[in-house]
Structures are given as structure tokens and as C-alpha cells.
mmCIF file of C-alpha atoms and ligand atoms in Angstrom:
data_model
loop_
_atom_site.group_PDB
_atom_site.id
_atom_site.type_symbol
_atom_site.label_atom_id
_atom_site.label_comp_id
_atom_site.label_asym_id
_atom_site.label_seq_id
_atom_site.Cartn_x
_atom_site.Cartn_y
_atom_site.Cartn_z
ATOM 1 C CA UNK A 1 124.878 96.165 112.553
ATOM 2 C CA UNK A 2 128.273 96.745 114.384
ATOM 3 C CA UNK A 3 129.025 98.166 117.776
ATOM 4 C CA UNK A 4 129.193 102.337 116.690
ATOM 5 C CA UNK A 5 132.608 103.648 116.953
ATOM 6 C CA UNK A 6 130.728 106.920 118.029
ATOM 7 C CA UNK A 7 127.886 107.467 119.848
ATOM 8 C CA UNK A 8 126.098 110.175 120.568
ATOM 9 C CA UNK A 9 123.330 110.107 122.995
ATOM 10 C CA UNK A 10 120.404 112.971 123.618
ATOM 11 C CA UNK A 11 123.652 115.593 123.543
ATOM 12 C CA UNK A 12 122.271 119.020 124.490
ATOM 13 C CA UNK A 13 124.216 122.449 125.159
ATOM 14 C CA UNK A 14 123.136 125.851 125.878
ATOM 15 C CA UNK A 15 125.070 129.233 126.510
ATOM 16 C CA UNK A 16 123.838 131.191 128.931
ATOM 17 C CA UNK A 17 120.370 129.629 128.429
ATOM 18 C CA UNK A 18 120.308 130.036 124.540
ATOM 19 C CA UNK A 19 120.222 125.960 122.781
ATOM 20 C CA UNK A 20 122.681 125.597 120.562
ATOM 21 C CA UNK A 21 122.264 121.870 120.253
ATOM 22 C CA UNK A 22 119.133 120.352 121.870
ATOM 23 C CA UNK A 23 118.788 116.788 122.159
ATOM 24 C CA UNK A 24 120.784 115.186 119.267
ATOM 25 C CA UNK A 25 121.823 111.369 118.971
ATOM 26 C CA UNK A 26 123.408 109.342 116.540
ATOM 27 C CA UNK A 27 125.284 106.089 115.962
ATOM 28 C CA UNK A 28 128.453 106.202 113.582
ATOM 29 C CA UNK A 29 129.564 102.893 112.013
ATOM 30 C CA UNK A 30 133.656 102.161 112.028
ATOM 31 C CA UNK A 31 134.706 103.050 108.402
ATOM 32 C CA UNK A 32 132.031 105.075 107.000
ATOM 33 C CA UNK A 33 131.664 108.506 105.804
ATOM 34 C CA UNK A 34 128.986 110.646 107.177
ATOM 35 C CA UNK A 35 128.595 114.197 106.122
ATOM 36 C CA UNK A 36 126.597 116.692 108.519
ATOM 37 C CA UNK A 37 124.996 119.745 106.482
ATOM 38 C CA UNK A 38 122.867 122.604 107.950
ATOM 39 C CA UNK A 39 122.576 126.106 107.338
ATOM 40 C CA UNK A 40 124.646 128.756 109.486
ATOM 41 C CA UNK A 41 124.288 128.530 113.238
ATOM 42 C CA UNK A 42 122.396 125.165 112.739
ATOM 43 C CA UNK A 43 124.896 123.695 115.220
ATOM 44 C CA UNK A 44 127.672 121.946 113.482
ATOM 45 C CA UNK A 45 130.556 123.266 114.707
ATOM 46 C CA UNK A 46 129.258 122.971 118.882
ATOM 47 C CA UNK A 47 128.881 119.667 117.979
ATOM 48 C CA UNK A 48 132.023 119.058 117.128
ATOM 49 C CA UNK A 49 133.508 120.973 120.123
ATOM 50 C CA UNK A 50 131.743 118.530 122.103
ATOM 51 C CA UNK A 51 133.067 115.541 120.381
ATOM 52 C CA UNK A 52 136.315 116.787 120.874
ATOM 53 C CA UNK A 53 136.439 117.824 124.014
ATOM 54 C CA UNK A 54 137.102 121.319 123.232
ATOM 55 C CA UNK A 55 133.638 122.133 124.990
ATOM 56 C CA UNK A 56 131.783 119.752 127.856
ATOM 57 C CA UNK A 57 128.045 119.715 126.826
ATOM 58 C CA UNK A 58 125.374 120.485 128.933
ATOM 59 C CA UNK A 59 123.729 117.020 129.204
ATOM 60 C CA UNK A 60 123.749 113.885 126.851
ATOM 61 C CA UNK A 61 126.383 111.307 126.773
ATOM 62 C CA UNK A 62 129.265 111.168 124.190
ATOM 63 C CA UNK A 63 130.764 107.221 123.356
ATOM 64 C CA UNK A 64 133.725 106.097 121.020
ATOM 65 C CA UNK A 65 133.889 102.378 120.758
ATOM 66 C CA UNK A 66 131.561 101.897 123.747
ATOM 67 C CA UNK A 67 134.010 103.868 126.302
ATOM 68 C CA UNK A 68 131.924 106.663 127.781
ATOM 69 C CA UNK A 69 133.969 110.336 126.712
ATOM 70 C CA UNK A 70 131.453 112.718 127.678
ATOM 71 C CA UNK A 71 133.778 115.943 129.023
ATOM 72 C CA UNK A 72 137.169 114.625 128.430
ATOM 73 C CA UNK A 73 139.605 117.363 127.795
ATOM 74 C CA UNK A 74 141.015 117.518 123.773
ATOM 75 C CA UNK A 75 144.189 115.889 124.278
ATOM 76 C CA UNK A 76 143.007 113.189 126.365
ATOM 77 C CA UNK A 77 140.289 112.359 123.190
ATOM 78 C CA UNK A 78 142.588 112.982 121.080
ATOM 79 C CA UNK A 79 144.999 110.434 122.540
ATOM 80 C CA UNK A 80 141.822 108.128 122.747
ATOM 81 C CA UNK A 81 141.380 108.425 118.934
ATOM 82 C CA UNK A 82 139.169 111.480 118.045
ATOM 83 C CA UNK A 83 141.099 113.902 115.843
ATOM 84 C CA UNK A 84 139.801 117.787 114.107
ATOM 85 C CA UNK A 85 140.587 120.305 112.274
ATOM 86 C CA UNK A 86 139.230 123.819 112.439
ATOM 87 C CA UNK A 87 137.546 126.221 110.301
ATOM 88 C CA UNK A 88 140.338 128.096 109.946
ATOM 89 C CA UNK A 89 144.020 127.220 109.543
ATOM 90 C CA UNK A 90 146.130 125.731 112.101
ATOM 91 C CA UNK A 91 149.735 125.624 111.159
ATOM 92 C CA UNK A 92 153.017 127.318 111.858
ATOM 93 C CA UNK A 93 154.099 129.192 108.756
ATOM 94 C CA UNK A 94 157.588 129.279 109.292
ATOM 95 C CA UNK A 95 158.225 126.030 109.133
ATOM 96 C CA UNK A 96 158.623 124.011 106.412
ATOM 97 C CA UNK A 97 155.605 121.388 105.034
ATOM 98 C CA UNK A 98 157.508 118.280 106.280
ATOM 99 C CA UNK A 99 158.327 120.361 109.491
ATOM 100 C CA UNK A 100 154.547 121.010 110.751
ATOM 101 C CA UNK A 101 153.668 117.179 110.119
ATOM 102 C CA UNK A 102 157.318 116.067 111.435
ATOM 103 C CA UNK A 103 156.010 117.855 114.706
ATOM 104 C CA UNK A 104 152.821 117.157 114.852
ATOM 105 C CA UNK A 105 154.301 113.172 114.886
ATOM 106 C CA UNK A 106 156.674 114.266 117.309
ATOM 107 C CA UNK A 107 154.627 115.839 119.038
ATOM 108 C CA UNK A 108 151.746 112.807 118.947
ATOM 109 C CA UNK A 109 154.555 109.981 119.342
ATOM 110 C CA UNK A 110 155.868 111.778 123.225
ATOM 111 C CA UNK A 111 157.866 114.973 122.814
ATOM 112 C CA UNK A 112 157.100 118.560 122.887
ATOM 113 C CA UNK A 113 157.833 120.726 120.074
ATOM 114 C CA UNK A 114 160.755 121.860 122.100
ATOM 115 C CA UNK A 115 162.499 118.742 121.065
ATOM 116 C CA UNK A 116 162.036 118.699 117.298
ATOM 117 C CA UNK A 117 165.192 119.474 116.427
ATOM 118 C CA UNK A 118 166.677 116.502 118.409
ATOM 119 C CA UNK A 119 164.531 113.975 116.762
ATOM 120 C CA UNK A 120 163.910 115.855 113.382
ATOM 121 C CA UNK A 121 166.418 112.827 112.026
ATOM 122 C CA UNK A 122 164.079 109.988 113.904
ATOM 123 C CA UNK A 123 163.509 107.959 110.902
ATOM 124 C CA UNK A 124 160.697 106.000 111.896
ATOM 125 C CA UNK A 125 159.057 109.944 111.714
ATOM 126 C CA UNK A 126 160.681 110.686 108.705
ATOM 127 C CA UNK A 127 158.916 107.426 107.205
ATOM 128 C CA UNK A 128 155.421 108.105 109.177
ATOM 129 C CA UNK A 129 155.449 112.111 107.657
ATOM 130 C CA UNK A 130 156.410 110.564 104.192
ATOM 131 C CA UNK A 131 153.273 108.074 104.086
ATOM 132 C CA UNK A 132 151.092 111.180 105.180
ATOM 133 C CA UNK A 133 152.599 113.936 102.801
ATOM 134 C CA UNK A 134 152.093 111.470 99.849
ATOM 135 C CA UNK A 135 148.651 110.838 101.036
ATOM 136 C CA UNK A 136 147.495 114.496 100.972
ATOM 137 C CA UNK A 137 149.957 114.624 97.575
ATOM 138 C CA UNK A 138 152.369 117.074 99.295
ATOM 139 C CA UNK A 139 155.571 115.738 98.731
ATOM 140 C CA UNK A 140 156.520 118.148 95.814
ATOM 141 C CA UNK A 141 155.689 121.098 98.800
ATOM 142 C CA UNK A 142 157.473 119.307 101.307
ATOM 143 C CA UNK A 143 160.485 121.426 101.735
ATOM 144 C CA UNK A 144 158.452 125.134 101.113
ATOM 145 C CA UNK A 145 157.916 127.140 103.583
ATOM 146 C CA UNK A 146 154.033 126.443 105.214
ATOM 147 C CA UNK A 147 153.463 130.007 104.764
ATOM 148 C CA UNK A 148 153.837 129.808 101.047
ATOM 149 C CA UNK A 149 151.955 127.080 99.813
ATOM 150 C CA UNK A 150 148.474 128.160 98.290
ATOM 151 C CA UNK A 151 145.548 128.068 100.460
ATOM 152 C CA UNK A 152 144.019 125.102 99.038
ATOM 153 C CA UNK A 153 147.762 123.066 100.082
ATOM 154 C CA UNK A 154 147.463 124.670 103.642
ATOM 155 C CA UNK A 155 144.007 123.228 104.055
ATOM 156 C CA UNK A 156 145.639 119.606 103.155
ATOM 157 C CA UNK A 157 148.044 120.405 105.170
ATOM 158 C CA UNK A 158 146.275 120.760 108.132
ATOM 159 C CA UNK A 159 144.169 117.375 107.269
ATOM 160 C CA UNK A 160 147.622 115.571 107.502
ATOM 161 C CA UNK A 161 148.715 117.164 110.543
ATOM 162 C CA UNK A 162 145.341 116.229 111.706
ATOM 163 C CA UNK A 163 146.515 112.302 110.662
ATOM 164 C CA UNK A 164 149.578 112.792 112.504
ATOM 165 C CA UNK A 165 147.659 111.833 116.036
ATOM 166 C CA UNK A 166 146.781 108.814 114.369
ATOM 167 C CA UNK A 167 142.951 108.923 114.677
ATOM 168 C CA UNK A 168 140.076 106.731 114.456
ATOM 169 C CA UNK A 169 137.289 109.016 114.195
ATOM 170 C CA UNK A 170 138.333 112.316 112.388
ATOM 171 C CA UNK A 171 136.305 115.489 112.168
ATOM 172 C CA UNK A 172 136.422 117.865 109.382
ATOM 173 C CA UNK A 173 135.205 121.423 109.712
ATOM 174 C CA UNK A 174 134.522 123.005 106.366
ATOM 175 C CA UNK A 175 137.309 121.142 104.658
ATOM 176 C CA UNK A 176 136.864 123.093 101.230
ATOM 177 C CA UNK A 177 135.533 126.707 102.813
ATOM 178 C CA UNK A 178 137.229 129.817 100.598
ATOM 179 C CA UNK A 179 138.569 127.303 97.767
ATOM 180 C CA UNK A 180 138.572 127.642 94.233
ATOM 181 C CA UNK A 181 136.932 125.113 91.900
ATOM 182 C CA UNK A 182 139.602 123.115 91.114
ATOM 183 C CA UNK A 183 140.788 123.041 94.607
ATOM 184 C CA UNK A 184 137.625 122.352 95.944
ATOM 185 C CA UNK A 185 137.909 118.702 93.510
ATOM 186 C CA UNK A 186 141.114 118.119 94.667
ATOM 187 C CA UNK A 187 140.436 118.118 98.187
ATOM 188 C CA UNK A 188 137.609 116.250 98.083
ATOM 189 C CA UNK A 189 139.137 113.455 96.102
ATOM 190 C CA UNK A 190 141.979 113.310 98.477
ATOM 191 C CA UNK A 191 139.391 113.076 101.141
ATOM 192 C CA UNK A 192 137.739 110.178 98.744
ATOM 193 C CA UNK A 193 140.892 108.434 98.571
ATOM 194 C CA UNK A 194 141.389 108.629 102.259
ATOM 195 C CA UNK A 195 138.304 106.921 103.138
ATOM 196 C CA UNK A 196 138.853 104.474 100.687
ATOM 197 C CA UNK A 197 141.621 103.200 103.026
ATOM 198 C CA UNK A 198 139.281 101.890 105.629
ATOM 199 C CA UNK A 199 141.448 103.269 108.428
ATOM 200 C CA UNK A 200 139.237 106.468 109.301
ATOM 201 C CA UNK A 201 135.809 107.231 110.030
ATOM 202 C CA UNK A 202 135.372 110.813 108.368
ATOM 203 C CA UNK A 203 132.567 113.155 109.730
ATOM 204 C CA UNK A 204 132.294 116.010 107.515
ATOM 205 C CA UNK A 205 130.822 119.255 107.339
ATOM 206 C CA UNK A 206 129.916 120.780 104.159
ATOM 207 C CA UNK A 207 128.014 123.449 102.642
ATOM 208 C CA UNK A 208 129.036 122.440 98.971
ATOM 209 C CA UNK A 209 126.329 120.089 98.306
ATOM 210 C CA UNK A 210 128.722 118.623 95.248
ATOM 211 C CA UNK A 211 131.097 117.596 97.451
ATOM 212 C CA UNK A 212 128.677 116.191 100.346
ATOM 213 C CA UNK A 213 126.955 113.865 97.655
ATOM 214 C CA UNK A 214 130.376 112.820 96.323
ATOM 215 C CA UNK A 215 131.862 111.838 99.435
ATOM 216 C CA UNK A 216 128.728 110.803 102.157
ATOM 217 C CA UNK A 217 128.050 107.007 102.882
ATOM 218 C CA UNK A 218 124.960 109.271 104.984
ATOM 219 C CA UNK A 219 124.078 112.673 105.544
ATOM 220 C CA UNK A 220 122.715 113.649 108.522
ATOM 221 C CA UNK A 221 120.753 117.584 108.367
ATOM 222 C CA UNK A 222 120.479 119.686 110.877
ATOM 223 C CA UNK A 223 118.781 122.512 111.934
ATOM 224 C CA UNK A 224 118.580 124.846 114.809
ATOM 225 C CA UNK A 225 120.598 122.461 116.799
ATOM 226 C CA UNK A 226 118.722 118.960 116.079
ATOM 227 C CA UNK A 227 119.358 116.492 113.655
ATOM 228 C CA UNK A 228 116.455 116.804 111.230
ATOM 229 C CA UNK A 229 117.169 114.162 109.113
ATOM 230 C CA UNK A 230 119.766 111.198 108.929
ATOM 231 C CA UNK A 231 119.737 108.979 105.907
ATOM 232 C CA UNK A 232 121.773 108.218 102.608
ATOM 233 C CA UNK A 233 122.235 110.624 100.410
ATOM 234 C CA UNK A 234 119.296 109.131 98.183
ATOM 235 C CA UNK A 235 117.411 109.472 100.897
ATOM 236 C CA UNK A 236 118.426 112.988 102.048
ATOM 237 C CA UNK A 237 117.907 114.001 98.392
ATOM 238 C CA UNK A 238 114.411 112.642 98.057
ATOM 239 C CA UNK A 239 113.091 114.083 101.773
ATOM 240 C CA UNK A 240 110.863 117.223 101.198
ATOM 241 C CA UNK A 241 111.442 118.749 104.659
ATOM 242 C CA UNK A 242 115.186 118.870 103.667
ATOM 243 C CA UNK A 243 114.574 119.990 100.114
ATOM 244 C CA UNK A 244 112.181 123.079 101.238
ATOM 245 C CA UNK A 245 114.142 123.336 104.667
ATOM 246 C CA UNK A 246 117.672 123.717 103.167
ATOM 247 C CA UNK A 247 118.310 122.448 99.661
ATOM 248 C CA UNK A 248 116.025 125.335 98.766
ATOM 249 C CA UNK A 249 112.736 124.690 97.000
ATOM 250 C CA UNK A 250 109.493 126.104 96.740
ATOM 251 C CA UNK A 251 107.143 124.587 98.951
HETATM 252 N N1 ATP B 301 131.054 130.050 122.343
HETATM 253 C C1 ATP B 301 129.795 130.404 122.058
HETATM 254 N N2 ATP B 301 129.100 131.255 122.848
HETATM 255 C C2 ATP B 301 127.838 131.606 122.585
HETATM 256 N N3 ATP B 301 127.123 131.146 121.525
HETATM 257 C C3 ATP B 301 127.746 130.317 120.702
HETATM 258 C C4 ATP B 301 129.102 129.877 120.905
HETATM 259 N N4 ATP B 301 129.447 129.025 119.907
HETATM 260 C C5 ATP B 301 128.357 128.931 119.111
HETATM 261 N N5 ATP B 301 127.341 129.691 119.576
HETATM 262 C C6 ATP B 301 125.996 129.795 118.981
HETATM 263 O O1 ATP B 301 125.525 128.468 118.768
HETATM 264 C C7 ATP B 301 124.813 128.373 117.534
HETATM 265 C C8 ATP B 301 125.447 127.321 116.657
HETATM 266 O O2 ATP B 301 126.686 127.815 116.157
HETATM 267 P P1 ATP B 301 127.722 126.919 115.360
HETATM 268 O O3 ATP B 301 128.958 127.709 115.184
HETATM 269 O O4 ATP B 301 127.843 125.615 116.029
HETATM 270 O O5 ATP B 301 126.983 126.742 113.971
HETATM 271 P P2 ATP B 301 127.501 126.096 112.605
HETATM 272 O O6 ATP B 301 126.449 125.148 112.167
HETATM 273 O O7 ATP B 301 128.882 125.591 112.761
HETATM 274 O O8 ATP B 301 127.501 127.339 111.623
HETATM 275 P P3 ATP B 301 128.445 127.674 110.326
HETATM 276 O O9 ATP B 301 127.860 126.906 109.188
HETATM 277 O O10 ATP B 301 128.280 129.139 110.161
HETATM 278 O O11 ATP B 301 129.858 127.275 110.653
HETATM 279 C C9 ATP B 301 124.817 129.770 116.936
HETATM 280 O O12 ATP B 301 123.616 130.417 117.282
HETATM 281 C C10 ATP B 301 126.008 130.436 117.607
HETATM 282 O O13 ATP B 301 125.843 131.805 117.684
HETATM 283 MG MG1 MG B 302 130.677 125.959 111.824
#
């Protein structure tokens, strides 16, 4: 096996004595696709805030490509190649689709938003938002208002201003929550054609189980703040903790 672009060693965190995550590890190959499930409160999102700086845990060690990160704050992880988005959406609505990734490259590539409008003709980040709007197939959008676009285009929207920092590992939170059907398939192939690059390692989390099996290389459960199980989907599938636990069969 490969050196782990992330690893994640005995990570624990409490608030104010309550264990929100107790005593979780894991090893994350370069390239690959691993989607974290677990009911509400099982953890998922503290874990992330730990991975991302956004929250030093209480004890355990956090490692991308061997270089220790453990209580970093965001933007220095974030410069060091660990990108998320959030539950909720993260985007300025009065600005224009090509606008919010146009500064979110600016931003990412030296200047404050301050100074948009001086390098909003920069075309190496005209090219750079181009390659990313096409990715997340908002081109069409690209000159409508943020605020406008349907839901479903805001989410994308935030997963390419989320590409914008140019990241190695990237964490989605909930990437289809509140979407239709049909936006719920577009996403996730988007997300499926994204992978397919081989430029990002994609942690996921998920409570549409259609979308976890279509998109996970693994699947790691967990539960009350510790990783249950980790293992392919097939194995996931077949596991009868996991299927009385959470996929929700009878004993
Ligand atoms: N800032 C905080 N202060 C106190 N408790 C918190 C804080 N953040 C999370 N928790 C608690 O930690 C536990 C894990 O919450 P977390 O949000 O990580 O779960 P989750 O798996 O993301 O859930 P969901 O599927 O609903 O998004 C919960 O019991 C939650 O109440
Ligand atoms: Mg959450």
C-alpha cells in the first residue's frame, strides 16, 4: 500500500466532558473516494472540523502526506491542501457565478477580496474559473446572479469554490442535503466525474445510501463518535452490525 495522504490517529474530542468523537483512526489512500455514513450526532461533521482545522481535537494526531497537522488553523490547512464545504451554503449572492469562483481564485492565488476588481481581468483566473465552472457544468449560469441559481446549482457552486484553493484532500459535508431527485443524480455524477480525474481525494458524507454506494471506493460507519466499520461498500453492505445498526433491519 502507499504512504496515506491522510491520517488519522486515535483522534478524540469532547465538549465540556461530553465525547463527541472517541478514539477514531484511519488511513486514506491518495485518489480514492471514501464515504463516511452514520446516523445524526454520530460524529461526522466534528470530524471534519478537526481535519480542517476549524476545531483542535482533544487528543489524537491528524497527518496529510506524513506532515503532522494536528491543530493547525483553517487557512493554514487549507493552504497545505485540505479543502471543505459546509452543510449549509457558503457564497455571496450578489455576485455573479463566475464572480464567487473568480474570488475565491483570487483570493487562493494572494489577494483579498478587496482587490477583485483590479484583477477580475487576470486571465490566467479567468482560464482557472473557466476549467472549474465547466467542471461543475456551470458555464451556462456563469453570468447569473449567485443568488438566483436553484439550490441544487448553489450547492455546485460551492464545490467549485471549494476547488478554487486547489486541494488535495477535499471534504464534503452533505453534498446532496435538501435536493430534489434529479438534482441529487446530478450532483453526484459531477462528484463521479470529479474523482475520475485522479486529482482529489473526496471524503464524503452521506445519508443517501444511493449515492454513497454509487460514489465510495470504501465506506467507513460510524456511530456515537467511533468508526464502527471501514470496508468497501460490498463489505459495508454485507456486515450485520451495520445492517441492524444503521441500514435498518430487524435483528
Ligand atoms: N460545538 C459543539 N458544542 C457542543 N456539542 C457539539 C458541538 N458540535 C457538535 N456537538 C455534539 O457532538 C455530537 C456529534 O455532532 P456532529 O454534528 O458531529 O454529528 P453529525 O454526524 O455531523 O450529525 P448530522 O448527520 O446530523 O450532521 C453531537 O452530540 C453534537 O450535539
Ligand atoms: Mg453533520
Amino acid at each position: 500500500m502507499s504512504t496515506p495522504i491522510l491520517e488519522i490517529r486515535d483522534l478524540h474530542k469532547s465538549f465540556g466532558g461530553v465525547a463527541a468523537i472517541s478514539g477514531v483512526s484511519l488511513r486514506v489512500q491518495p485518489k480514492e473516494t471514501l464515504a463516511i455514513i452514520g446516523p445524526n450526532g454520530a460524529g461526522k461533521t466534528t470530524f471534519y472540523n478537526m481535519l480542517s482545522g476549524r476545531m483542535p481535537p482533544t487528543s489524537g494526531q491528524v497527518l496529510l502526506e506524513g506532515r503532522d497537522i494536528t491543530g493547525l488553523p483553517p487557512h493554514r490547512i487549507s493552504r497545505l491542501g485540505i479543502s471543505r464545504s459546509f452543510q449549509i451554503n457558503n457564497i455571496f449572492p450578489e455576485m455573479t457565478v463566475r464572480e464567487n469562483v473568480e474570488v475565491a481564485l483570487t483570493a487562493f492565488y494572494g489577494q483579498s477580496k478587496r482587490w477583485y476588481n483590479l484583477y477580475s481581468n487576470n486571465t490566467e483566473i479567468q482560464l482557472k474559473a473557466d476549467v472549474l465552472l465547466e467542471r461543475l457544468a456551470l458555464l451556462e449560469l456563469a453570468h447569473q446572479r449567485a443568488g438566483t441559481i436553484s439550490y441544487g446549482d448553489k450547492r455546485l457552486l460551492e464545490i467549485a469554490v471549494v476547488l478554487a484553493t486547489d486541494p488535495h484532500v477535499v471534504l464534503l459535508d452533505e453534498p446532496t442535503a435538501g435536493m430534489t431527485p434529479d438534482e441529487t443524480k446530478r450532483v453526484t455524477a459531477l462528484v463521479k466525474k470529479l474523482a475520475e480525474t485522479g486529482e482529489y481525494t473526496f471524503l464524503i458524507t452521506e445519508h443517501d445510501m444511493e449515492v454513497v454506494f454509487s460514489l465510495a471506493d470504501r465506506i467507513m460507519v460510524m456511530h456515537r463518535g467511533q468508526c464502527l466499520v471501514i470496508g468497501t461498500p460490498e463489505e459495508v453492505r454485507q456486515n450485520r452490525e451495520v445492517r441492524v445498526a444503521y441500514l435498518g433491519e430487524e435483528e
